[in-house]
Amino acid sequence: MIDDHRNAGQRRVGQVKEVTSLSNPIVKDIKALTNKKDREQSGTFMAEGLKLVIDALELGWTIRTLVYAKAAKGKPLVEQVAVKTVAKGGLVLEVSEKVLSSITRRDNPQMVVGIFDQRWTGLDALSPAVGKTYVALDRVRDPGNLGTIIRTADASGASGVILVGECTDPFSLETVRATMGSVFAVPLVRVSAEDFRNWHKKTGVEVVATHLAGAVDYRTVDYSKKPVVVLMGNEQSGLPDILAKYADRLVRIPQQGRADSLNLAVATAVMLFEARRHLLKLDGPE
Ligand code: SAM
């Protein structure tokens, strides 16, 4: 694994700050990461849980600060991430449970929290190719929906999540929690509606937009001929005409019953796994 536990303990002696006071300035800065403005200013965000921190480090994300509960001291995996953090120039804090609860705003906080640099991908870095699927979200508002969609994009093998227009922040605590770690695995892009349309024109990706008034059943589309972008509308107002007009397909998911629409994250999952089904046919059975 990352390092030998006993050596790890010795190597980081003197590099760990013990903090028990809620008024400690570092703790205050970390707590401020619950505000979008502070996350943007610092370019960082918080992820909770040892597994997430280990995954993020393995995927090459830059850790700024590792915070762990006193009770986790000496646990081999915690020692190993602490050593890695120090080696990368990050800060390690050993804190009381009271401090952890206050940082994470939870009564039963995770034992480990990591503060990481945010990472955004540019549209031009996506390099669409046949066999790749992306999801684009128009003005997604709900952090839980966005987190669930990032997790679903990861699980369905999608190559990126494109946030179009003013969207909720993928690096908020609530969204990161809902991604269950997938925030570290899926490229995230943010663009204006205009830049999205220009990229669509330039790259020739197939934009399959979902709309309650879509003329086409989503199961009749072939998702394997071109790189596909599944475009999803806002939770309240759906897809605006300006985006719907430029889509290559406007599809609907046929429904029964009294509900007038599906939840955004559920509709996205239906679309992404349909696209995946087509792509798996190309590759043969899993
Ligand atoms: N009141 C909104 C409307 O009129 O479009 C409902 C929006 S729905 C909660 C959020 C998004 O999920 C929609 O914009 C669409 O992208 C997708 N969606 C939900 N149910 C759908 C369905 N049955 N067919 C196609 N798209 C659907």
PDB file of C-alpha atoms and ligand atoms in Angstrom:
ATOM      1  CA  MET A   1       0.000   0.000   0.000  1.00  0.00           C
ATOM      2  CA  ILE A   2       1.142   3.576   0.482  1.00  0.00           C
ATOM      3  CA  ASP A   3       3.820   3.146   3.159  1.00  0.00           C
ATOM      4  CA  ASP A   4       4.886   1.025   6.107  1.00  0.00           C
ATOM      5  CA  HIS A   5       2.765   2.086   9.057  1.00  0.00           C
ATOM      6  CA  ARG A   6       5.558   2.299  11.708  1.00  0.00           C
ATOM      7  CA  ASN A   7       7.861   4.299   9.453  1.00  0.00           C
ATOM      8  CA  ALA A   8       4.934   6.460   8.504  1.00  0.00           C
ATOM      9  CA  GLY A   9       4.284   7.342  12.130  1.00  0.00           C
ATOM     10  CA  GLN A  10       7.907   8.336  12.664  1.00  0.00           C
ATOM     11  CA  ARG A  11       8.209  10.349   9.463  1.00  0.00           C
ATOM     12  CA  ARG A  12       5.384  12.691  10.224  1.00  0.00           C
ATOM     13  CA  VAL A  13       6.269  13.386  13.870  1.00  0.00           C
ATOM     14  CA  GLY A  14       6.329  17.139  14.356  1.00  0.00           C
ATOM     15  CA  GLN A  15       4.371  17.751  11.165  1.00  0.00           C
ATOM     16  CA  VAL A  16       0.934  17.293  12.656  1.00  0.00           C
ATOM     17  CA  LYS A  17      -0.887  20.174  14.291  1.00  0.00           C
ATOM     18  CA  GLU A  18      -3.170  19.325  17.190  1.00  0.00           C
ATOM     19  CA  VAL A  19      -6.283  21.461  17.264  1.00  0.00           C
ATOM     20  CA  THR A  20      -9.067  21.458  19.820  1.00  0.00           C
ATOM     21  CA  SER A  21     -10.334  25.019  19.577  1.00  0.00           C
ATOM     22  CA  LEU A  22     -13.186  25.996  17.281  1.00  0.00           C
ATOM     23  CA  SER A  23     -11.723  29.473  17.017  1.00  0.00           C
ATOM     24  CA  ASN A  24      -8.445  28.219  15.502  1.00  0.00           C
ATOM     25  CA  PRO A  25      -7.971  30.241  12.269  1.00  0.00           C
ATOM     26  CA  ILE A  26      -7.292  27.140  10.120  1.00  0.00           C
ATOM     27  CA  VAL A  27     -10.468  25.537  11.405  1.00  0.00           C
ATOM     28  CA  LYS A  28     -12.344  28.762  10.627  1.00  0.00           C
ATOM     29  CA  ASP A  29     -10.984  28.734   7.056  1.00  0.00           C
ATOM     30  CA  ILE A  30     -12.040  25.111   6.582  1.00  0.00           C
ATOM     31  CA  LYS A  31     -15.506  25.823   7.968  1.00  0.00           C
ATOM     32  CA  ALA A  32     -15.814  28.707   5.524  1.00  0.00           C
ATOM     33  CA  LEU A  33     -15.650  26.155   2.680  1.00  0.00           C
ATOM     34  CA  THR A  34     -19.348  25.562   3.205  1.00  0.00           C
ATOM     35  CA  ASN A  35     -19.788  28.914   1.375  1.00  0.00           C
ATOM     36  CA  LYS A  36     -19.498  28.904  -2.396  1.00  0.00           C
ATOM     37  CA  LYS A  37     -17.729  32.274  -2.379  1.00  0.00           C
ATOM     38  CA  ASP A  38     -14.981  30.960  -0.094  1.00  0.00           C
ATOM     39  CA  ARG A  39     -14.613  27.765  -2.137  1.00  0.00           C
ATOM     40  CA  GLU A  40     -14.201  29.823  -5.275  1.00  0.00           C
ATOM     41  CA  GLN A  41     -11.741  32.218  -3.690  1.00  0.00           C
ATOM     42  CA  SER A  42      -9.552  29.428  -2.339  1.00  0.00           C
ATOM     43  CA  GLY A  43     -10.161  27.063  -5.274  1.00  0.00           C
ATOM     44  CA  THR A  44     -10.575  24.221  -2.783  1.00  0.00           C
ATOM     45  CA  PHE A  45     -13.322  21.995  -1.389  1.00  0.00           C
ATOM     46  CA  MET A  46     -13.912  19.435   1.330  1.00  0.00           C
ATOM     47  CA  ALA A  47     -14.405  15.674   0.974  1.00  0.00           C
ATOM     48  CA  GLU A  48     -15.355  13.470   3.914  1.00  0.00           C
ATOM     49  CA  GLY A  49     -14.265   9.924   4.634  1.00  0.00           C
ATOM     50  CA  LEU A  50     -11.035   7.955   4.558  1.00  0.00           C
ATOM     51  CA  LYS A  51     -11.962   5.967   1.453  1.00  0.00           C
ATOM     52  CA  LEU A  52     -12.661   9.128  -0.531  1.00  0.00           C
ATOM     53  CA  VAL A  53      -9.385  10.689   0.560  1.00  0.00           C
ATOM     54  CA  ILE A  54      -7.435   7.552  -0.422  1.00  0.00           C
ATOM     55  CA  ASP A  55      -9.229   7.385  -3.807  1.00  0.00           C
ATOM     56  CA  ALA A  56      -8.597  11.072  -4.475  1.00  0.00           C
ATOM     57  CA  LEU A  57      -4.885  10.735  -3.711  1.00  0.00           C
ATOM     58  CA  GLU A  58      -4.637   7.672  -5.932  1.00  0.00           C
ATOM     59  CA  LEU A  59      -6.303   9.625  -8.755  1.00  0.00           C
ATOM     60  CA  GLY A  60      -3.713  12.390  -8.370  1.00  0.00           C
ATOM     61  CA  TRP A  61      -5.847  15.118  -6.781  1.00  0.00           C
ATOM     62  CA  THR A  62      -3.908  17.728  -4.828  1.00  0.00           C
ATOM     63  CA  ILE A  63      -4.573  17.630  -1.094  1.00  0.00           C
ATOM     64  CA  ARG A  64      -4.097  20.866   0.871  1.00  0.00           C
ATOM     65  CA  THR A  65      -5.127  19.743   4.340  1.00  0.00           C
ATOM     66  CA  LEU A  66      -5.895  16.420   5.954  1.00  0.00           C
ATOM     67  CA  VAL A  67      -8.007  16.534   9.095  1.00  0.00           C
ATOM     68  CA  TYR A  68      -8.499  13.465  11.262  1.00  0.00           C
ATOM     69  CA  ALA A  69     -10.089  12.735  14.629  1.00  0.00           C
ATOM     70  CA  LYS A  70      -7.843  12.061  17.602  1.00  0.00           C
ATOM     71  CA  ALA A  71      -9.547   8.668  17.855  1.00  0.00           C
ATOM     72  CA  ALA A  72      -8.201   7.756  14.387  1.00  0.00           C
ATOM     73  CA  LYS A  73      -4.585   8.383  15.419  1.00  0.00           C
ATOM     74  CA  GLY A  74      -2.378   5.366  14.807  1.00  0.00           C
ATOM     75  CA  LYS A  75      -4.716   3.656  12.358  1.00  0.00           C
ATOM     76  CA  PRO A  76      -2.464   2.408   9.539  1.00  0.00           C
ATOM     77  CA  LEU A  77      -4.459   3.858   6.633  1.00  0.00           C
ATOM     78  CA  VAL A  78      -4.849   7.208   8.367  1.00  0.00           C
ATOM     79  CA  GLU A  79      -1.098   7.295   9.053  1.00  0.00           C
ATOM     80  CA  GLN A  80      -0.444   6.516   5.396  1.00  0.00           C
ATOM     81  CA  VAL A  81      -2.609   9.312   4.041  1.00  0.00           C
ATOM     82  CA  ALA A  82      -1.047  11.660   6.595  1.00  0.00           C
ATOM     83  CA  VAL A  83       2.419  10.792   5.283  1.00  0.00           C
ATOM     84  CA  LYS A  84       1.277  11.286   1.702  1.00  0.00           C
ATOM     85  CA  THR A  85      -0.238  14.647   2.599  1.00  0.00           C
ATOM     86  CA  VAL A  86       2.967  15.849   4.237  1.00  0.00           C
ATOM     87  CA  ALA A  87       5.039  14.552   1.305  1.00  0.00           C
ATOM     88  CA  LYS A  88       2.912  16.629  -1.047  1.00  0.00           C
ATOM     89  CA  GLY A  89       3.378  19.750   1.061  1.00  0.00           C
ATOM     90  CA  GLY A  90      -0.067  19.596   2.699  1.00  0.00           C
ATOM     91  CA  LEU A  91      -1.003  20.269   6.280  1.00  0.00           C
ATOM     92  CA  VAL A  92      -2.173  17.571   8.710  1.00  0.00           C
ATOM     93  CA  LEU A  93      -4.497  18.411  11.588  1.00  0.00           C
ATOM     94  CA  GLU A  94      -5.367  16.097  14.452  1.00  0.00           C
ATOM     95  CA  VAL A  95      -8.582  17.433  15.934  1.00  0.00           C
ATOM     96  CA  SER A  96     -11.157  16.766  18.613  1.00  0.00           C
ATOM     97  CA  GLU A  97     -14.493  15.259  17.620  1.00  0.00           C
ATOM     98  CA  LYS A  98     -16.098  18.597  18.480  1.00  0.00           C
ATOM     99  CA  VAL A  99     -13.959  20.314  15.835  1.00  0.00           C
ATOM    100  CA  LEU A 100     -14.738  17.633  13.234  1.00  0.00           C
ATOM    101  CA  SER A 101     -18.466  17.906  13.921  1.00  0.00           C
ATOM    102  CA  SER A 102     -18.262  21.627  13.507  1.00  0.00           C
ATOM    103  CA  ILE A 103     -16.258  21.415  10.242  1.00  0.00           C
ATOM    104  CA  THR A 104     -18.616  18.881   8.672  1.00  0.00           C
ATOM    105  CA  ARG A 105     -21.793  20.121  10.400  1.00  0.00           C
ATOM    106  CA  ARG A 106     -22.624  16.593  11.470  1.00  0.00           C
ATOM    107  CA  ASP A 107     -23.269  15.025  14.870  1.00  0.00           C
ATOM    108  CA  ASN A 108     -21.499  11.819  13.874  1.00  0.00           C
ATOM    109  CA  PRO A 109     -18.741  13.051  11.592  1.00  0.00           C
ATOM    110  CA  GLN A 110     -16.445  10.883   9.497  1.00  0.00           C
ATOM    111  CA  MET A 111     -13.045  10.353  11.130  1.00  0.00           C
ATOM    112  CA  VAL A 112     -11.173  11.851   8.188  1.00  0.00           C
ATOM    113  CA  VAL A 113     -11.709  14.910   6.009  1.00  0.00           C
ATOM    114  CA  GLY A 114      -9.567  16.113   3.109  1.00  0.00           C
ATOM    115  CA  ILE A 115      -9.352  19.604   1.631  1.00  0.00           C
ATOM    116  CA  PHE A 116      -8.493  19.356  -2.061  1.00  0.00           C
ATOM    117  CA  ASP A 117      -7.872  21.719  -4.946  1.00  0.00           C
ATOM    118  CA  GLN A 118     -10.874  21.961  -7.251  1.00  0.00           C
ATOM    119  CA  ARG A 119     -10.337  20.597 -10.724  1.00  0.00           C
ATOM    120  CA  TRP A 120     -12.218  21.793 -13.792  1.00  0.00           C
ATOM    121  CA  THR A 121     -11.762  20.428 -17.306  1.00  0.00           C
ATOM    122  CA  GLY A 122     -12.024  22.674 -20.367  1.00  0.00           C
ATOM    123  CA  LEU A 123     -14.470  21.747 -23.150  1.00  0.00           C
ATOM    124  CA  ASP A 124     -11.549  21.452 -25.554  1.00  0.00           C
ATOM    125  CA  ALA A 125      -9.933  18.798 -23.384  1.00  0.00           C
ATOM    126  CA  LEU A 126     -12.903  16.426 -23.754  1.00  0.00           C
ATOM    127  CA  SER A 127     -11.817  15.039 -27.177  1.00  0.00           C
ATOM    128  CA  PRO A 128     -15.121  13.438 -28.168  1.00  0.00           C
ATOM    129  CA  ALA A 129     -14.861  10.154 -30.069  1.00  0.00           C
ATOM    130  CA  VAL A 130     -17.236   7.382 -31.102  1.00  0.00           C
ATOM    131  CA  GLY A 131     -17.988   5.264 -28.033  1.00  0.00           C
ATOM    132  CA  LYS A 132     -17.882   8.200 -25.645  1.00  0.00           C
ATOM    133  CA  THR A 133     -20.968   9.604 -23.906  1.00  0.00           C
ATOM    134  CA  TYR A 134     -21.254  12.858 -21.978  1.00  0.00           C
ATOM    135  CA  VAL A 135     -24.062  14.356 -19.972  1.00  0.00           C
ATOM    136  CA  ALA A 136     -24.835  18.076 -20.188  1.00  0.00           C
ATOM    137  CA  LEU A 137     -27.032  19.675 -17.525  1.00  0.00           C
ATOM    138  CA  ASP A 138     -28.874  22.897 -18.147  1.00  0.00           C
ATOM    139  CA  ARG A 139     -28.889  25.092 -14.989  1.00  0.00           C
ATOM    140  CA  VAL A 140     -29.082  22.151 -12.548  1.00  0.00           C
ATOM    141  CA  ARG A 141     -30.132  23.565  -9.180  1.00  0.00           C
ATOM    142  CA  ASP A 142     -30.337  20.742  -6.691  1.00  0.00           C
ATOM    143  CA  PRO A 143     -27.013  19.635  -5.094  1.00  0.00           C
ATOM    144  CA  GLY A 144     -28.371  16.130  -4.414  1.00  0.00           C
ATOM    145  CA  ASN A 145     -29.430  15.728  -8.049  1.00  0.00           C
ATOM    146  CA  LEU A 146     -26.046  16.900  -9.307  1.00  0.00           C
ATOM    147  CA  GLY A 147     -24.154  14.565  -6.965  1.00  0.00           C
ATOM    148  CA  THR A 148     -26.331  11.619  -7.950  1.00  0.00           C
ATOM    149  CA  ILE A 149     -25.820  12.429 -11.633  1.00  0.00           C
ATOM    150  CA  ILE A 150     -22.022  12.599 -11.247  1.00  0.00           C
ATOM    151  CA  ARG A 151     -22.128   9.216  -9.471  1.00  0.00           C
ATOM    152  CA  THR A 152     -24.366   7.781 -12.200  1.00  0.00           C
ATOM    153  CA  ALA A 153     -22.169   9.212 -14.965  1.00  0.00           C
ATOM    154  CA  ASP A 154     -19.206   7.452 -13.359  1.00  0.00           C
ATOM    155  CA  ALA A 155     -21.093   4.153 -12.991  1.00  0.00           C
ATOM    156  CA  SER A 156     -22.362   4.232 -16.574  1.00  0.00           C
ATOM    157  CA  GLY A 157     -18.912   4.914 -18.018  1.00  0.00           C
ATOM    158  CA  ALA A 158     -19.705   8.453 -19.192  1.00  0.00           C
ATOM    159  CA  SER A 159     -16.692  10.586 -20.067  1.00  0.00           C
ATOM    160  CA  GLY A 160     -17.727  13.865 -18.499  1.00  0.00           C
ATOM    161  CA  VAL A 161     -20.415  16.048 -16.954  1.00  0.00           C
ATOM    162  CA  ILE A 162     -20.926  19.425 -18.642  1.00  0.00           C
ATOM    163  CA  LEU A 163     -22.607  22.121 -16.557  1.00  0.00           C
ATOM    164  CA  VAL A 164     -24.369  24.568 -18.854  1.00  0.00           C
ATOM    165  CA  GLY A 165     -25.258  28.028 -17.521  1.00  0.00           C
ATOM    166  CA  GLU A 166     -25.645  28.911 -13.845  1.00  0.00           C
ATOM    167  CA  CYS A 167     -25.522  25.541 -12.038  1.00  0.00           C
ATOM    168  CA  THR A 168     -25.246  24.455  -8.431  1.00  0.00           C
ATOM    169  CA  ASP A 169     -21.626  23.943  -7.341  1.00  0.00           C
ATOM    170  CA  PRO A 170     -20.313  20.369  -7.800  1.00  0.00           C
ATOM    171  CA  PHE A 171     -17.812  21.077  -5.002  1.00  0.00           C
ATOM    172  CA  SER A 172     -20.382  21.900  -2.316  1.00  0.00           C
ATOM    173  CA  LEU A 173     -20.368  19.576   0.689  1.00  0.00           C
ATOM    174  CA  GLU A 174     -23.807  18.229  -0.157  1.00  0.00           C
ATOM    175  CA  THR A 175     -22.971  17.481  -3.790  1.00  0.00           C
ATOM    176  CA  VAL A 176     -19.625  15.877  -2.959  1.00  0.00           C
ATOM    177  CA  ARG A 177     -21.392  13.669  -0.390  1.00  0.00           C
ATOM    178  CA  ALA A 178     -23.972  12.595  -2.957  1.00  0.00           C
ATOM    179  CA  THR A 179     -21.276  11.682  -5.506  1.00  0.00           C
ATOM    180  CA  MET A 180     -19.896   9.051  -3.084  1.00  0.00           C
ATOM    181  CA  GLY A 181     -16.405   9.720  -4.439  1.00  0.00           C
ATOM    182  CA  SER A 182     -17.256   9.911  -8.140  1.00  0.00           C
ATOM    183  CA  VAL A 183     -16.510  13.659  -8.078  1.00  0.00           C
ATOM    184  CA  PHE A 184     -12.852  12.560  -8.259  1.00  0.00           C
ATOM    185  CA  ALA A 185     -13.406  10.239 -11.218  1.00  0.00           C
ATOM    186  CA  VAL A 186     -15.501  12.206 -13.719  1.00  0.00           C
ATOM    187  CA  PRO A 187     -14.246  15.263 -15.641  1.00  0.00           C
ATOM    188  CA  LEU A 188     -16.349  18.345 -14.831  1.00  0.00           C
ATOM    189  CA  VAL A 189     -16.798  21.165 -17.317  1.00  0.00           C
ATOM    190  CA  ARG A 190     -18.662  24.463 -16.922  1.00  0.00           C
ATOM    191  CA  VAL A 191     -19.761  26.512 -19.917  1.00  0.00           C
ATOM    192  CA  SER A 192     -22.236  29.107 -21.082  1.00  0.00           C
ATOM    193  CA  ALA A 193     -25.098  27.965 -23.319  1.00  0.00           C
ATOM    194  CA  GLU A 194     -23.420  29.811 -26.189  1.00  0.00           C
ATOM    195  CA  ASP A 195     -20.045  28.102 -25.759  1.00  0.00           C
ATOM    196  CA  PHE A 196     -21.819  24.772 -25.502  1.00  0.00           C
ATOM    197  CA  ARG A 197     -23.588  25.384 -28.839  1.00  0.00           C
ATOM    198  CA  ASN A 198     -20.334  26.456 -30.519  1.00  0.00           C
ATOM    199  CA  TRP A 199     -18.558  23.348 -29.252  1.00  0.00           C
ATOM    200  CA  HIS A 200     -21.459  21.226 -30.508  1.00  0.00           C
ATOM    201  CA  LYS A 201     -21.144  22.758 -33.986  1.00  0.00           C
ATOM    202  CA  LYS A 202     -17.365  22.513 -34.054  1.00  0.00           C
ATOM    203  CA  THR A 203     -17.029  18.901 -32.875  1.00  0.00           C
ATOM    204  CA  GLY A 204     -20.119  17.395 -34.528  1.00  0.00           C
ATOM    205  CA  VAL A 205     -21.109  15.519 -31.366  1.00  0.00           C
ATOM    206  CA  GLU A 206     -24.696  14.210 -31.406  1.00  0.00           C
ATOM    207  CA  VAL A 207     -26.714  16.169 -28.867  1.00  0.00           C
ATOM    208  CA  VAL A 208     -29.642  14.045 -27.703  1.00  0.00           C
ATOM    209  CA  ALA A 209     -31.809  16.376 -25.653  1.00  0.00           C
ATOM    210  CA  THR A 210     -34.510  15.080 -23.329  1.00  0.00           C
ATOM    211  CA  HIS A 211     -37.802  16.919 -23.333  1.00  0.00           C
ATOM    212  CA  LEU A 212     -41.267  16.076 -22.095  1.00  0.00           C
ATOM    213  CA  ALA A 213     -42.548  17.106 -25.536  1.00  0.00           C
ATOM    214  CA  GLY A 214     -39.833  15.148 -27.379  1.00  0.00           C
ATOM    215  CA  ALA A 215     -41.094  13.634 -30.628  1.00  0.00           C
ATOM    216  CA  VAL A 216     -38.863  10.564 -30.439  1.00  0.00           C
ATOM    217  CA  ASP A 217     -38.896   7.632 -28.020  1.00  0.00           C
ATOM    218  CA  TYR A 218     -35.407   7.537 -26.399  1.00  0.00           C
ATOM    219  CA  ARG A 219     -35.117   3.798 -27.139  1.00  0.00           C
ATOM    220  CA  THR A 220     -35.227   4.334 -30.904  1.00  0.00           C
ATOM    221  CA  VAL A 221     -32.018   6.397 -31.066  1.00  0.00           C
ATOM    222  CA  ASP A 222     -28.688   4.782 -31.955  1.00  0.00           C
ATOM    223  CA  TYR A 223     -26.150   6.036 -29.411  1.00  0.00           C
ATOM    224  CA  SER A 224     -23.204   4.220 -30.954  1.00  0.00           C
ATOM    225  CA  LYS A 225     -22.641   6.010 -34.272  1.00  0.00           C
ATOM    226  CA  LYS A 226     -21.210   9.259 -32.945  1.00  0.00           C
ATOM    227  CA  PRO A 227     -19.978  10.657 -29.632  1.00  0.00           C
ATOM    228  CA  VAL A 228     -23.191  11.477 -27.776  1.00  0.00           C
ATOM    229  CA  VAL A 229     -24.092  14.270 -25.383  1.00  0.00           C
ATOM    230  CA  VAL A 230     -27.252  13.578 -23.417  1.00  0.00           C
ATOM    231  CA  LEU A 231     -28.695  17.014 -22.637  1.00  0.00           C
ATOM    232  CA  MET A 232     -30.971  17.355 -19.613  1.00  0.00           C
ATOM    233  CA  GLY A 233     -33.249  20.259 -18.662  1.00  0.00           C
ATOM    234  CA  ASN A 234     -33.588  22.244 -15.459  1.00  0.00           C
ATOM    235  CA  GLU A 235     -35.637  20.690 -12.629  1.00  0.00           C
ATOM    236  CA  GLN A 236     -38.345  23.362 -12.657  1.00  0.00           C
ATOM    237  CA  SER A 237     -38.524  24.776 -16.151  1.00  0.00           C
ATOM    238  CA  GLY A 238     -37.151  21.956 -18.310  1.00  0.00           C
ATOM    239  CA  LEU A 239     -34.982  22.645 -21.356  1.00  0.00           C
ATOM    240  CA  PRO A 240     -35.228  26.180 -22.771  1.00  0.00           C
ATOM    241  CA  ASP A 241     -36.056  26.614 -26.473  1.00  0.00           C
ATOM    242  CA  ILE A 242     -32.642  28.084 -27.165  1.00  0.00           C
ATOM    243  CA  LEU A 243     -31.006  24.748 -26.260  1.00  0.00           C
ATOM    244  CA  ALA A 244     -33.794  22.470 -27.502  1.00  0.00           C
ATOM    245  CA  LYS A 245     -33.735  24.143 -30.941  1.00  0.00           C
ATOM    246  CA  TYR A 246     -30.113  23.182 -31.612  1.00  0.00           C
ATOM    247  CA  ALA A 247     -30.311  19.606 -30.376  1.00  0.00           C
ATOM    248  CA  ASP A 248     -29.918  16.851 -32.988  1.00  0.00           C
ATOM    249  CA  ARG A 249     -32.689  14.805 -31.335  1.00  0.00           C
ATOM    250  CA  LEU A 250     -35.417  15.700 -28.904  1.00  0.00           C
ATOM    251  CA  VAL A 251     -36.342  12.520 -27.069  1.00  0.00           C
ATOM    252  CA  ARG A 252     -38.843  11.591 -24.389  1.00  0.00           C
ATOM    253  CA  ILE A 253     -38.937   8.729 -21.948  1.00  0.00           C
ATOM    254  CA  PRO A 254     -42.473   7.340 -22.196  1.00  0.00           C
ATOM    255  CA  GLN A 255     -44.223   7.350 -18.833  1.00  0.00           C
ATOM    256  CA  GLN A 256     -47.344   5.906 -17.278  1.00  0.00           C
ATOM    257  CA  GLY A 257     -49.353   7.027 -14.287  1.00  0.00           C
ATOM    258  CA  ARG A 258     -50.016  10.502 -12.979  1.00  0.00           C
ATOM    259  CA  ALA A 259     -46.470  11.908 -12.609  1.00  0.00           C
ATOM    260  CA  ASP A 260     -45.872  14.579 -15.232  1.00  0.00           C
ATOM    261  CA  SER A 261     -42.117  13.989 -15.329  1.00  0.00           C
ATOM    262  CA  LEU A 262     -39.296  11.946 -13.851  1.00  0.00           C
ATOM    263  CA  ASN A 263     -36.838  13.336 -11.342  1.00  0.00           C
ATOM    264  CA  LEU A 264     -33.858  14.829 -13.213  1.00  0.00           C
ATOM    265  CA  ALA A 265     -31.294  12.365 -11.809  1.00  0.00           C
ATOM    266  CA  VAL A 266     -33.566   9.406 -12.528  1.00  0.00           C
ATOM    267  CA  ALA A 267     -34.179  10.558 -16.131  1.00  0.00           C
ATOM    268  CA  THR A 268     -30.418  11.026 -16.571  1.00  0.00           C
ATOM    269  CA  ALA A 269     -29.753   7.507 -15.310  1.00  0.00           C
ATOM    270  CA  VAL A 270     -32.291   6.057 -17.742  1.00  0.00           C
ATOM    271  CA  MET A 271     -30.597   7.904 -20.632  1.00  0.00           C
ATOM    272  CA  LEU A 272     -26.999   7.106 -19.684  1.00  0.00           C
ATOM    273  CA  PHE A 273     -27.659   3.418 -19.203  1.00  0.00           C
ATOM    274  CA  GLU A 274     -29.535   3.253 -22.526  1.00  0.00           C
ATOM    275  CA  ALA A 275     -26.501   4.805 -24.238  1.00  0.00           C
ATOM    276  CA  ARG A 276     -24.274   2.327 -22.399  1.00  0.00           C
ATOM    277  CA  ARG A 277     -26.445  -0.587 -23.574  1.00  0.00           C
ATOM    278  CA  HIS A 278     -25.819   0.458 -27.184  1.00  0.00           C
ATOM    279  CA  LEU A 279     -22.083   0.826 -26.634  1.00  0.00           C
ATOM    280  CA  LEU A 280     -21.836  -2.563 -24.909  1.00  0.00           C
ATOM    281  CA  LYS A 281     -23.381  -4.145 -27.998  1.00  0.00           C
ATOM    282  CA  LEU A 282     -20.332  -2.860 -29.893  1.00  0.00           C
ATOM    283  CA  ASP A 283     -17.933  -4.363 -27.354  1.00  0.00           C
ATOM    284  CA  GLY A 284     -19.814  -7.617 -26.826  1.00  0.00           C
ATOM    285  CA  PRO A 285     -21.036  -8.912 -23.449  1.00  0.00           C
ATOM    286  CA  GLU A 286     -19.352  -7.635 -20.234  1.00  0.00           C
TER     287      GLU A 286
HETATM  288  N1  SAM B   1     -41.544  20.963 -15.457  1.00  0.00           N
HETATM  289  C1  SAM B   1     -40.398  20.543 -16.173  1.00  0.00           C
HETATM  290  C2  SAM B   1     -40.684  20.516 -17.671  1.00  0.00           C
HETATM  291  O1  SAM B   1     -41.726  21.009 -18.062  1.00  0.00           O
HETATM  292  O2  SAM B   1     -39.840  20.084 -18.451  1.00  0.00           O
HETATM  293  C3  SAM B   1     -39.985  19.184 -15.664  1.00  0.00           C
HETATM  294  C4  SAM B   1     -38.534  19.041 -15.657  1.00  0.00           C
HETATM  295  S1  SAM B   1     -37.961  17.427 -15.251  1.00  0.00           S
HETATM  296  C5  SAM B   1     -38.191  17.348 -13.542  1.00  0.00           C
HETATM  297  C6  SAM B   1     -36.234  17.703 -15.426  1.00  0.00           C
HETATM  298  C7  SAM B   1     -35.659  17.173 -16.695  1.00  0.00           C
HETATM  299  O3  SAM B   1     -35.625  15.753 -16.667  1.00  0.00           O
HETATM  300  C8  SAM B   1     -36.383  17.533 -17.964  1.00  0.00           C
HETATM  301  O4  SAM B   1     -36.062  18.808 -18.432  1.00  0.00           O
HETATM  302  C9  SAM B   1     -35.876  16.462 -18.899  1.00  0.00           C
HETATM  303  O5  SAM B   1     -34.589  16.766 -19.332  1.00  0.00           O
HETATM  304  C10 SAM B   1     -35.797  15.253 -17.979  1.00  0.00           C
HETATM  305  N2  SAM B   1     -37.015  14.433 -17.990  1.00  0.00           N
HETATM  306  C11 SAM B   1     -37.763  14.086 -16.931  1.00  0.00           C
HETATM  307  N3  SAM B   1     -38.750  13.246 -17.300  1.00  0.00           N
HETATM  308  C12 SAM B   1     -38.612  13.071 -18.639  1.00  0.00           C
HETATM  309  C13 SAM B   1     -39.306  12.292 -19.621  1.00  0.00           C
HETATM  310  N4  SAM B   1     -40.353  11.535 -19.298  1.00  0.00           N
HETATM  311  N5  SAM B   1     -38.862  12.334 -20.880  1.00  0.00           N
HETATM  312  C14 SAM B   1     -37.808  13.087 -21.243  1.00  0.00           C
HETATM  313  N6  SAM B   1     -37.118  13.832 -20.362  1.00  0.00           N
HETATM  314  C15 SAM B   1     -37.499  13.808 -19.068  1.00  0.00           C
END
